[in-house]
XYZ file of C-alpha atoms in Angstrom:
660
model
C 22.868 -111.206 -59.421
C 21.066 -112.730 -56.522
C 23.018 -115.832 -56.780
C 25.810 -113.717 -55.197
C 24.225 -113.923 -51.790
C 21.641 -116.841 -52.119
C 23.772 -119.470 -50.200
C 25.475 -119.370 -47.031
C 28.934 -118.490 -48.295
C 27.689 -115.791 -50.478
C 25.697 -114.162 -47.623
C 28.907 -113.875 -45.480
C 30.699 -112.531 -48.636
C 28.337 -109.707 -49.169
C 28.292 -109.076 -45.486
C 31.935 -108.526 -45.595
C 31.816 -106.433 -48.747
C 29.350 -104.078 -47.115
C 31.384 -104.029 -43.996
C 34.492 -102.961 -46.107
C 32.461 -100.320 -47.910
C 30.930 -98.745 -44.713
C 34.573 -98.855 -43.301
C 35.490 -96.091 -45.796
C 33.298 -93.150 -44.411
C 33.796 -94.511 -40.956
C 37.487 -94.002 -41.131
C 36.877 -90.351 -41.752
C 33.887 -89.906 -39.342
C 35.938 -91.516 -36.440
C 38.173 -88.369 -36.280
C 40.935 -88.421 -33.562
C 39.606 -91.920 -32.676
C 40.298 -93.440 -35.878
C 43.116 -95.840 -34.946
C 41.243 -97.686 -32.149
C 37.810 -97.414 -33.822
C 39.019 -98.988 -37.034
C 41.156 -101.430 -35.110
C 37.991 -102.928 -33.531
C 36.017 -102.718 -36.577
C 38.651 -104.446 -38.717
C 38.498 -107.296 -36.187
C 34.770 -107.732 -36.878
C 35.510 -108.104 -40.553
C 38.371 -110.412 -40.015
C 36.013 -112.724 -38.233
C 33.855 -112.956 -41.378
C 36.965 -113.368 -43.418
C 38.147 -116.300 -41.464
C 34.786 -118.089 -42.035
C 35.142 -117.394 -45.672
C 38.554 -118.852 -45.678
C 37.175 -121.925 -44.017
C 34.321 -122.027 -46.531
C 35.563 -120.684 -49.687
C 32.849 -119.223 -51.858
C 34.759 -119.448 -54.979
C 35.506 -123.359 -54.937
C 34.612 -124.703 -58.497
C 32.417 -127.839 -58.796
C 34.293 -130.941 -60.098
C 32.138 -131.077 -63.183
C 31.019 -127.576 -63.922
C 27.568 -127.698 -65.424
C 26.407 -125.747 -68.465
C 23.716 -124.272 -66.466
C 23.270 -124.423 -62.627
C 20.286 -125.719 -60.714
C 19.109 -122.253 -59.975
C 18.076 -120.643 -56.720
C 15.970 -122.374 -54.053
C 12.276 -121.916 -55.474
C 11.270 -119.819 -52.447
C 14.100 -117.365 -53.555
C 13.258 -117.126 -57.124
C 11.570 -113.617 -56.594
C 12.321 -110.061 -57.216
C 12.541 -109.443 -53.409
C 15.478 -111.690 -53.203
C 17.439 -109.158 -55.094
C 16.005 -106.271 -52.458
C 15.750 -107.793 -49.014
C 18.922 -109.682 -48.106
C 21.422 -106.924 -49.180
C 19.746 -104.407 -47.029
C 19.789 -106.797 -44.069
C 23.445 -107.194 -44.345
C 23.993 -103.584 -44.583
C 22.133 -103.570 -41.246
C 24.186 -106.365 -39.790
C 27.525 -104.654 -40.974
C 26.270 -101.187 -39.419
C 25.714 -102.807 -36.078
C 29.503 -103.400 -35.665
C 30.021 -99.637 -35.771
C 28.633 -98.511 -32.470
C 30.367 -101.628 -30.953
C 33.636 -100.491 -32.486
C 33.198 -96.934 -30.955
C 32.242 -98.224 -27.537
C 35.102 -100.890 -27.380
C 37.695 -98.257 -28.622
C 36.257 -95.762 -25.903
C 36.665 -98.379 -23.061
C 40.182 -99.421 -24.351
C 41.383 -95.863 -24.438
C 39.546 -94.945 -20.930
C 37.919 -92.123 -22.488
C 34.176 -92.419 -22.763
C 33.503 -88.731 -22.851
C 32.938 -88.310 -26.657
C 32.142 -91.619 -28.212
C 28.432 -91.294 -27.954
C 28.367 -88.088 -30.021
C 30.146 -89.887 -32.877
C 28.327 -93.125 -32.630
C 24.936 -91.709 -32.432
C 24.330 -91.044 -36.155
C 25.835 -94.571 -36.994
C 23.506 -96.181 -34.390
C 20.483 -94.303 -35.981
C 21.508 -95.469 -39.537
C 21.790 -99.233 -38.291
C 18.497 -98.695 -36.701
C 17.129 -97.408 -39.951
C 18.419 -99.853 -42.316
C 17.861 -102.960 -40.336
C 14.380 -101.745 -39.664
C 13.985 -101.370 -43.530
C 15.212 -104.841 -44.062
C 12.684 -106.196 -41.560
C 9.869 -104.339 -43.398
C 10.902 -105.686 -46.820
C 11.146 -109.175 -45.368
C 7.586 -109.001 -43.992
C 6.187 -107.807 -47.130
C 8.004 -110.311 -49.178
C 6.551 -113.057 -46.975
C 3.180 -111.565 -47.094
C 2.848 -110.612 -50.643
C 4.719 -113.575 -52.414
C 5.233 -116.660 -50.254
C 1.464 -117.271 -49.250
C 2.319 -117.916 -45.524
C -0.887 -115.866 -44.775
C 0.896 -113.023 -42.981
C 4.092 -110.721 -42.643
C 5.258 -112.060 -39.277
C 4.948 -115.367 -37.599
C 7.586 -115.291 -34.871
C 9.742 -117.663 -36.707
C 13.284 -117.983 -35.055
C 14.962 -116.756 -38.229
C 12.760 -113.624 -38.329
C 13.499 -113.089 -34.472
C 17.210 -113.233 -35.267
C 16.873 -109.806 -37.079
C 14.381 -108.534 -34.730
C 16.585 -108.871 -31.566
C 19.579 -106.771 -32.569
C 17.131 -104.123 -33.899
C 15.329 -103.954 -30.566
C 18.657 -103.559 -28.957
C 19.342 -100.696 -31.423
C 16.179 -99.063 -30.451
C 17.333 -99.023 -26.755
C 20.748 -97.894 -27.921
C 19.475 -94.997 -29.880
C 17.342 -93.750 -26.836
C 20.135 -94.318 -24.423
C 22.612 -92.350 -26.542
C 20.158 -89.416 -26.722
C 19.944 -89.407 -23.001
C 23.729 -89.402 -22.784
C 24.096 -86.651 -25.198
C 21.380 -84.367 -23.700
C 21.925 -85.241 -19.879
C 25.322 -86.965 -19.598
C 23.740 -89.904 -18.079
C 23.504 -93.633 -18.509
C 27.195 -93.993 -19.958
C 27.523 -97.394 -18.580
C 24.330 -98.584 -19.996
C 25.005 -97.297 -23.490
C 28.381 -99.208 -23.521
C 26.533 -102.436 -22.587
C 23.882 -101.897 -25.123
C 26.382 -101.107 -28.037
C 28.033 -104.434 -27.103
C 24.781 -106.407 -26.855
C 23.556 -105.086 -30.191
C 26.547 -106.463 -32.028
C 26.654 -109.733 -29.981
C 22.958 -110.342 -30.715
C 24.020 -110.161 -34.583
C 26.562 -112.803 -33.966
C 24.196 -115.017 -31.888
C 21.383 -114.814 -34.476
C 23.787 -115.718 -37.095
C 25.046 -118.716 -35.115
C 21.306 -119.626 -34.601
C 20.300 -119.626 -38.225
C 23.766 -120.857 -39.730
C 24.558 -123.723 -37.240
C 21.742 -125.983 -38.234
C 20.225 -125.951 -34.802
C 16.956 -124.467 -36.042
C 16.743 -126.611 -39.085
C 13.826 -128.553 -37.621
C 12.086 -125.527 -36.247
C 12.256 -122.772 -38.740
C 10.737 -122.576 -42.241
C 13.843 -120.757 -43.743
C 16.919 -121.551 -41.571
C 20.197 -122.915 -43.070
C 21.618 -126.350 -42.795
C 25.012 -126.835 -41.093
C 27.920 -126.305 -43.412
C 30.477 -127.068 -40.810
C 31.035 -123.574 -39.770
C 29.315 -123.875 -36.269
C 32.655 -124.154 -34.384
C 34.038 -121.096 -36.166
C 30.843 -119.149 -35.240
C 31.169 -120.147 -31.568
C 34.884 -119.287 -31.650
C 33.839 -115.795 -33.106
C 31.264 -115.228 -30.537
C 33.642 -116.422 -27.678
C 36.338 -113.902 -28.890
C 34.032 -110.925 -28.870
C 32.315 -111.964 -25.575
C 35.392 -112.496 -23.664
C 36.995 -109.355 -24.853
C 33.696 -107.267 -24.380
C 33.288 -108.620 -20.871
C 37.037 -107.893 -19.988
C 36.417 -104.210 -21.038
C 33.177 -103.875 -19.328
C 34.286 -105.515 -16.026
C 37.502 -103.597 -15.988
C 36.267 -100.131 -17.277
C 32.688 -99.623 -16.029
C 33.367 -99.225 -12.405
C 35.562 -96.252 -13.256
C 33.140 -94.487 -15.398
C 31.516 -91.534 -13.753
C 27.871 -90.677 -14.543
C 25.729 -88.052 -12.780
C 23.198 -89.563 -10.585
C 19.599 -90.210 -11.972
C 17.417 -87.509 -10.159
C 14.686 -87.332 -12.680
C 11.242 -86.872 -11.091
C 8.613 -89.478 -12.155
C 6.726 -87.143 -14.702
C 9.876 -86.231 -16.515
C 11.161 -86.981 -19.863
C 14.323 -88.802 -18.538
C 12.322 -91.090 -16.386
C 9.887 -91.927 -19.154
C 12.829 -92.845 -21.559
C 14.404 -94.909 -18.933
C 11.223 -96.910 -18.481
C 10.489 -97.089 -22.029
C 14.112 -98.360 -22.648
C 13.780 -101.006 -19.810
C 10.475 -102.099 -21.420
C 12.010 -102.584 -24.771
C 14.871 -104.560 -23.123
C 12.391 -106.885 -21.395
C 10.683 -107.572 -24.649
C 14.063 -108.212 -26.221
C 14.995 -110.721 -23.341
C 11.713 -112.446 -23.718
C 12.045 -112.783 -27.589
C 15.706 -114.008 -27.109
C 14.650 -116.822 -24.587
C 11.764 -117.878 -26.850
C 13.990 -117.872 -30.032
C 16.699 -119.953 -28.101
C 14.086 -122.611 -26.882
C 15.312 -125.192 -29.542
C 18.810 -124.813 -28.288
C 18.038 -124.614 -24.734
C 15.868 -127.828 -25.138
C 18.345 -129.432 -27.490
C 19.616 -132.199 -25.121
C 16.130 -132.997 -23.655
C 14.160 -135.915 -24.856
C 11.647 -133.899 -26.804
C 13.379 -130.531 -27.878
C 10.842 -127.974 -29.078
C 10.016 -124.299 -29.573
C 7.372 -121.906 -28.154
C 4.709 -120.728 -30.584
C 3.439 -117.319 -31.486
C 0.910 -117.192 -28.657
C 3.850 -117.108 -26.258
C 5.225 -113.934 -27.734
C 1.970 -112.348 -28.066
C 0.798 -112.989 -24.440
C 4.168 -111.767 -22.862
C 4.458 -108.864 -25.154
C 1.198 -107.371 -24.899
C 1.435 -105.877 -21.540
C 4.867 -104.628 -22.283
C 3.461 -103.046 -25.529
C 0.594 -101.373 -23.596
C 3.281 -99.852 -21.304
C 5.274 -98.485 -24.302
C 2.199 -96.746 -25.958
C 1.346 -95.140 -22.558
C 4.731 -93.695 -22.274
C 4.736 -92.496 -25.866
C 1.493 -90.842 -25.458
C 2.676 -88.764 -22.575
C 6.255 -88.182 -23.466
C 5.852 -85.401 -25.910
C 4.626 -83.066 -23.161
C 6.929 -83.828 -20.269
C 10.164 -81.973 -19.615
C 13.558 -82.907 -18.287
C 12.759 -81.113 -15.028
C 9.368 -82.714 -14.615
C 5.759 -81.780 -15.484
C 3.032 -81.336 -12.894
C 0.383 -83.903 -13.374
C -2.702 -81.310 -14.058
C -0.450 -79.569 -16.700
C 0.380 -82.673 -18.406
C -3.206 -83.884 -18.537
C -4.397 -80.581 -19.867
C -1.806 -80.620 -22.556
C -2.783 -84.204 -23.550
C -6.558 -83.421 -23.728
C -6.521 -82.832 -27.633
C -4.724 -86.024 -28.218
C -6.843 -87.961 -25.798
C -9.811 -86.701 -27.536
C -8.663 -87.839 -30.806
C -7.844 -91.184 -29.282
C -11.337 -91.406 -27.913
C -12.844 -90.864 -31.443
C -10.450 -93.651 -32.900
C -11.386 -95.990 -30.226
C -15.197 -95.316 -30.674
C -14.876 -95.969 -34.301
C -13.014 -99.215 -33.543
C -15.565 -100.462 -30.974
C -18.486 -99.657 -33.663
C -16.511 -101.896 -36.031
C -16.324 -104.803 -33.784
C -13.602 -104.451 -31.220
C -15.127 -105.373 -27.947
C -12.629 -107.105 -25.859
C -11.463 -104.723 -22.994
C -7.837 -105.364 -23.455
C -8.108 -104.826 -27.234
C -10.039 -101.576 -26.656
C -7.305 -100.438 -24.152
C -4.633 -101.204 -26.827
C -6.306 -99.285 -29.474
C -7.032 -96.225 -27.069
C -3.323 -96.020 -25.939
C -1.886 -96.455 -29.448
C -4.117 -93.826 -30.863
C -3.252 -91.423 -28.043
C 0.509 -91.989 -28.885
C -0.212 -91.345 -32.568
C -2.343 -88.237 -31.849
C -0.110 -86.704 -29.070
C 3.076 -87.052 -31.010
C 1.601 -85.818 -34.239
C 0.623 -82.660 -32.313
C 4.180 -82.416 -31.199
C 5.629 -82.945 -34.708
C 3.433 -80.064 -35.916
C 4.655 -77.753 -33.269
C 8.368 -78.646 -33.550
C 8.070 -78.109 -37.398
C 6.809 -74.583 -36.868
C 9.386 -73.690 -34.186
C 12.543 -75.681 -34.891
C 12.365 -77.220 -38.484
C 11.736 -80.834 -39.605
C 15.137 -82.177 -38.747
C 14.454 -82.003 -35.039
C 10.989 -83.544 -35.275
C 12.462 -86.911 -36.491
C 12.142 -88.782 -33.105
C 8.449 -87.706 -32.644
C 7.510 -88.635 -36.140
C 9.050 -92.242 -35.526
C 6.709 -92.333 -32.440
C 3.742 -91.441 -34.728
C 4.587 -94.382 -36.796
C 4.736 -96.791 -33.704
C 1.155 -95.889 -33.010
C -0.145 -96.404 -36.384
C 1.785 -99.800 -36.513
C 0.377 -100.916 -33.126
C -3.223 -100.105 -34.362
C -2.502 -102.121 -37.668
C -1.067 -105.025 -35.646
C -4.297 -105.187 -33.552
C -6.585 -104.845 -36.437
C -5.057 -107.296 -38.958
C -4.072 -110.004 -36.574
C -6.792 -110.061 -33.941
C -9.717 -109.517 -36.132
C -8.708 -111.025 -39.487
C -11.321 -113.677 -40.756
C -9.948 -116.686 -42.665
C -12.004 -119.346 -44.288
C -10.872 -122.474 -46.099
C -13.087 -123.860 -48.944
C -13.101 -125.848 -51.991
C -14.404 -124.233 -55.326
C -15.895 -126.362 -57.918
C -15.338 -124.906 -61.334
C -18.240 -122.665 -62.428
C -20.181 -123.036 -59.170
C -20.342 -119.888 -56.939
C -19.496 -120.013 -53.258
C -20.601 -117.595 -50.601
C -17.904 -116.381 -48.022
C -19.575 -113.585 -45.932
C -20.572 -110.821 -48.310
C -18.336 -112.123 -51.099
C -19.163 -114.577 -53.819
C -16.350 -116.559 -55.328
C -16.463 -118.417 -58.526
C -13.516 -120.523 -59.787
C -13.536 -119.922 -63.505
C -10.472 -121.675 -65.100
C -6.865 -122.901 -64.860
C -4.585 -120.418 -66.701
C -1.432 -122.356 -68.139
C 2.113 -120.912 -67.943
C 2.748 -117.841 -70.363
C 6.307 -116.641 -70.280
C 7.419 -115.657 -66.824
C 3.941 -115.823 -65.585
C 3.405 -118.988 -63.722
C 0.351 -121.300 -63.624
C -2.598 -119.591 -61.966
C -6.117 -120.109 -61.134
C -8.926 -117.426 -62.305
C -11.345 -116.703 -59.455
C -13.967 -114.160 -59.872
C -14.616 -112.351 -56.559
C -17.948 -110.564 -56.463
C -18.906 -108.023 -53.683
C -22.389 -107.588 -52.195
C -22.464 -104.029 -54.040
C -22.231 -105.827 -57.401
C -18.682 -104.832 -58.129
C -16.279 -107.741 -58.848
C -12.710 -108.306 -59.878
C -10.465 -111.347 -61.238
C -8.034 -112.905 -58.640
C -5.226 -114.990 -59.952
C -3.549 -116.948 -57.182
C -0.652 -118.947 -58.494
C 0.081 -122.796 -57.823
C 2.820 -124.289 -59.824
C 5.468 -126.952 -59.649
C 9.221 -125.580 -59.808
C 10.630 -127.014 -62.972
C 13.983 -128.109 -61.551
C 13.156 -128.967 -57.945
C 9.557 -130.395 -58.417
C 8.569 -128.457 -55.398
C 4.858 -127.178 -55.352
C 4.888 -123.456 -54.986
C 2.063 -121.007 -53.950
C 1.671 -117.293 -54.476
C -1.296 -115.510 -53.082
C -3.440 -113.004 -54.752
C -3.781 -109.984 -52.599
C -6.364 -107.312 -53.421
C -5.745 -104.306 -51.410
C -8.623 -101.774 -50.367
C -8.345 -98.790 -48.116
C -9.957 -100.775 -45.225
C -8.869 -104.102 -45.732
C -6.847 -106.766 -47.866
C -8.683 -109.754 -49.370
C -5.940 -112.386 -49.299
C -6.580 -115.547 -51.356
C -3.929 -118.343 -51.087
C -4.253 -121.580 -52.981
C -3.888 -124.766 -51.372
C -4.654 -127.485 -53.924
C -5.782 -127.690 -57.437
C -7.662 -130.623 -58.700
C -8.027 -130.945 -62.514
C -10.977 -133.386 -62.201
C -11.516 -136.056 -64.616
C -11.927 -134.910 -68.438
C -15.189 -136.107 -69.989
C -14.990 -138.865 -72.634
C -15.870 -137.455 -76.048
C -18.724 -139.433 -77.173
C -19.507 -137.790 -80.555
C -18.010 -135.385 -83.189
C -20.248 -133.610 -85.649
C -19.591 -131.042 -88.375
C -22.319 -128.586 -89.251
C -22.786 -125.780 -91.791
C -25.218 -122.900 -91.034
C -28.725 -124.208 -91.027
C -27.955 -127.878 -90.850
C -29.427 -130.269 -88.278
C -27.998 -133.548 -86.876
C -28.851 -136.164 -84.323
C -26.389 -136.746 -81.573
C -27.572 -139.563 -79.408
C -30.883 -138.435 -77.838
C -30.456 -134.789 -78.907
C -31.028 -132.958 -82.142
C -28.292 -130.128 -82.861
C -28.907 -127.229 -85.266
C -26.235 -124.738 -86.304
C -27.985 -121.516 -86.743
C -25.061 -119.182 -87.618
C -22.045 -117.552 -86.490
C -22.166 -114.747 -83.808
C -19.671 -111.883 -84.411
C -21.758 -109.136 -82.655
C -18.615 -108.347 -80.577
C -16.277 -108.608 -83.414
C -17.753 -106.563 -86.435
C -14.300 -106.527 -88.250
C -12.681 -109.928 -87.239
C -9.577 -109.388 -89.292
C -8.735 -105.870 -88.106
C -9.479 -107.053 -84.411
C -6.997 -110.056 -84.818
C -4.382 -107.924 -86.686
C -4.407 -105.311 -83.759
C -3.586 -108.176 -81.376
C -6.891 -107.867 -79.591
C -8.816 -111.003 -78.362
C -11.324 -112.174 -80.884
C -14.453 -114.199 -79.940
C -16.348 -116.229 -82.417
C -19.645 -117.547 -81.217
C -21.579 -120.390 -82.882
C -25.453 -120.012 -82.141
C -26.951 -123.579 -81.612
C -30.400 -124.913 -80.934
C -30.535 -128.163 -79.295
C -33.822 -130.084 -78.906
C -34.235 -132.009 -75.789
C -37.707 -133.551 -74.573
C -39.452 -131.959 -77.621
C -38.214 -128.559 -76.767
C -35.463 -126.526 -78.717
C -33.136 -124.755 -76.502
C -30.933 -122.009 -77.768
C -27.231 -122.137 -76.654
C -24.022 -120.567 -77.833
C -20.411 -121.877 -77.709
C -17.324 -119.776 -78.195
C -14.092 -120.016 -79.971
C -11.585 -117.503 -78.514
C -8.388 -116.322 -80.287
C -6.103 -114.773 -77.625
C -3.603 -111.911 -78.503
C -0.653 -114.234 -77.727
C -1.529 -116.933 -80.011
C -3.452 -119.222 -77.486
C -6.822 -120.491 -78.669
C -9.518 -121.227 -76.133
C -12.687 -123.196 -76.613
C -14.582 -123.393 -73.205
C -17.360 -126.111 -73.153
C -20.976 -125.109 -72.802
C -23.419 -127.127 -70.753
C -26.247 -129.145 -72.573
C -29.761 -129.501 -71.440
C -30.205 -132.804 -69.701
C -26.457 -132.840 -68.842
C -23.199 -133.018 -70.665
C -21.013 -130.612 -72.347
C -20.658 -129.253 -76.090
C -17.528 -127.749 -77.391
C -16.661 -125.952 -80.718
C -13.079 -127.390 -81.610
C -12.657 -126.127 -85.149
C -13.844 -123.552 -87.714
C -13.770 -124.310 -91.436
C -13.191 -120.912 -93.001
C -13.709 -122.081 -96.576
C -17.076 -123.950 -95.943
C -18.179 -121.948 -92.896
C -18.803 -125.154 -91.056
C -17.975 -125.790 -87.447
C -16.738 -128.928 -85.694
C -18.390 -129.806 -82.482
C -17.556 -132.342 -79.728
C -20.186 -133.754 -77.291
C -19.080 -135.379 -74.108
C -20.432 -136.289 -70.638
C -23.926 -137.454 -71.555
C -23.519 -141.014 -70.303
C -20.828 -140.681 -67.606
C -20.706 -138.781 -64.337
C -18.082 -135.970 -64.305
C -15.803 -134.789 -61.553
C -15.276 -131.158 -62.332
C -11.856 -129.265 -61.633
C -11.762 -127.837 -58.160
C -9.631 -125.345 -56.330
C -8.814 -125.325 -52.601
C -8.332 -121.916 -51.137
C -7.603 -120.138 -47.877
C -9.563 -116.564 -48.175
C -8.516 -114.248 -45.404
C -9.734 -110.525 -44.896
C -7.244 -108.427 -42.986
C -8.668 -105.247 -41.778
C -6.461 -102.111 -41.807
C -3.243 -104.130 -42.683
C -2.149 -101.149 -44.932
C -1.494 -99.352 -41.292
C 1.379 -101.767 -40.655
C 3.234 -100.778 -43.672
C 2.216 -96.977 -43.390
C 3.465 -97.008 -39.661
C 6.701 -98.699 -40.629
C 7.378 -96.063 -43.394
C 6.907 -93.335 -41.006
C 9.119 -94.822 -38.400
C 11.845 -95.097 -41.073
C 11.137 -91.542 -42.209
C 11.546 -90.198 -38.836
C 14.789 -92.229 -38.221
C 16.169 -90.912 -41.545
C 15.401 -87.395 -40.487
C 17.055 -87.899 -37.125
C 19.970 -89.597 -38.726
C 20.725 -86.739 -40.874
C 20.194 -84.171 -38.373
C 22.587 -85.921 -35.879
C 25.220 -86.408 -38.397
C 25.295 -82.782 -39.273
C 25.668 -82.048 -35.591
C 28.456 -84.429 -35.425
C 30.297 -82.788 -38.245
C 29.802 -79.321 -36.658
C 31.556 -80.785 -33.480
C 34.388 -82.011 -35.659
C 34.748 -78.646 -37.259
C 34.835 -76.886 -33.985
C 37.236 -79.068 -32.532
C 39.495 -78.673 -35.688
């Protein structure tokens, strides 16, 4: 199924498919504006169709193979079936507010487009945000890159239109409630769709091939993408230049401590962040003709966006208690006191946990204040107006939660690279890690490494990071093991596995119970079988459970008899394991066979005379505090967006019914 959209051509095809499907309800929801809205919308779909005509996704190979080469190894994952389709639904939805805006300017009637476009803009914000969430979760849980976001240009290509969507949603809200900012909303609707086209050009033209870990190579469609962007840029600019001056909008007379002022400042802040991210993402293109083209790193985005994020959460903390007409400062502070007290408590806990840098403390405090004040507003609105009208404030609660998770999981994560020798414990903070064994491939489960992670309180668990070679491409693939706890994730990503040098077998011996034989400078006595854990071996084996058969031995070394036990393990899947046991004075002994008729065991002794290089595993272990808040906050934002979408859509349908 995922092969449908795995390649460039397939992704354009599914984008076109979802655009066509969204056009069916859009043709009804457009109401009396159906003709111009659908005319513009069909132009956006025709652009994708022309690209597919140029690069036909149905061309057959000259020699059709019995079985294809398969997906790229990085894409051979269940998330490939989930994340991209939702992303392309979001891309297709971005064309709908654009179509409403263009149709309104073409018809010179901008009085009602915002009402009809609002639920569609909310839906685009919701779906594209969900796609970004799933993409980040995919990268974090599966790909072993060590995080959920790396400011990669392809990641930013989806973030930029989503941020324009955030600004558009708030702008349309202002227009619907205050009849203001009509010009700004038309511009934002255009920019959101143009950002989708620009991001598509960056990722599909090949300009980022040397700068992104998951961009596409150029298939020769760059000129088509440029032509498509040029057509919509020129047509949009023509309508904006000729129509905007004639659009009337009430003057902005909002006092400083009013909801309108706060929303405008927040929208401008989001747009500034969008501009910064766009410039940073475009760096490979802007420097393409220089001697050393390059890109900006994550530190650039983090540094520039930090003050903007502080301003956003400051505004979010106060906006629940400001009115359209303005709120006096003493009244505002009095209403914010419960939320600020909660923020102080959260900040105190953060400082006690190690947050000491003043900027980080301020960030946590303002984020917690945004969380607490908006949560208070949600509870109040549910009591008075119902759940549907509380969707916006619920989304703001999620933003506060996300920002706390961002700060904790990125600024205060602890990463350590180390090499584990098999069987040798290694200390990492309060954790003790022991590389136990290499686990071979079984069915769909790839090769993995068994690592025992013991905590200081005595509890332990088995981690299984995967490190394997793709069968067809021969690429080395790594999947992390992520252990989630309420306060942190323990993230173990494999780097390299060294199987070591197998010991040379020096001697094979067969013993019955009670027999003694000499093996070099050792004497070995087979005492008896140890079946303490398997009283009824046949019943255990028949029931599909693992059966352990131990051989109790005595080894004489330096005139001392030392008891040891070696194990023969029958796994439920038919695999037989015989882990070696250390001998006194060095070397290994291993039980390799059991003779059921005579009761004898066959033993192999190795490593007595040669130095051994034990298997080793190099890993990167990272502890990410409070990373669950990132996912929880995104879920809350999307839940709030879904509530608002349903509420606004119902309102739009009521308006249509009244007009009819």
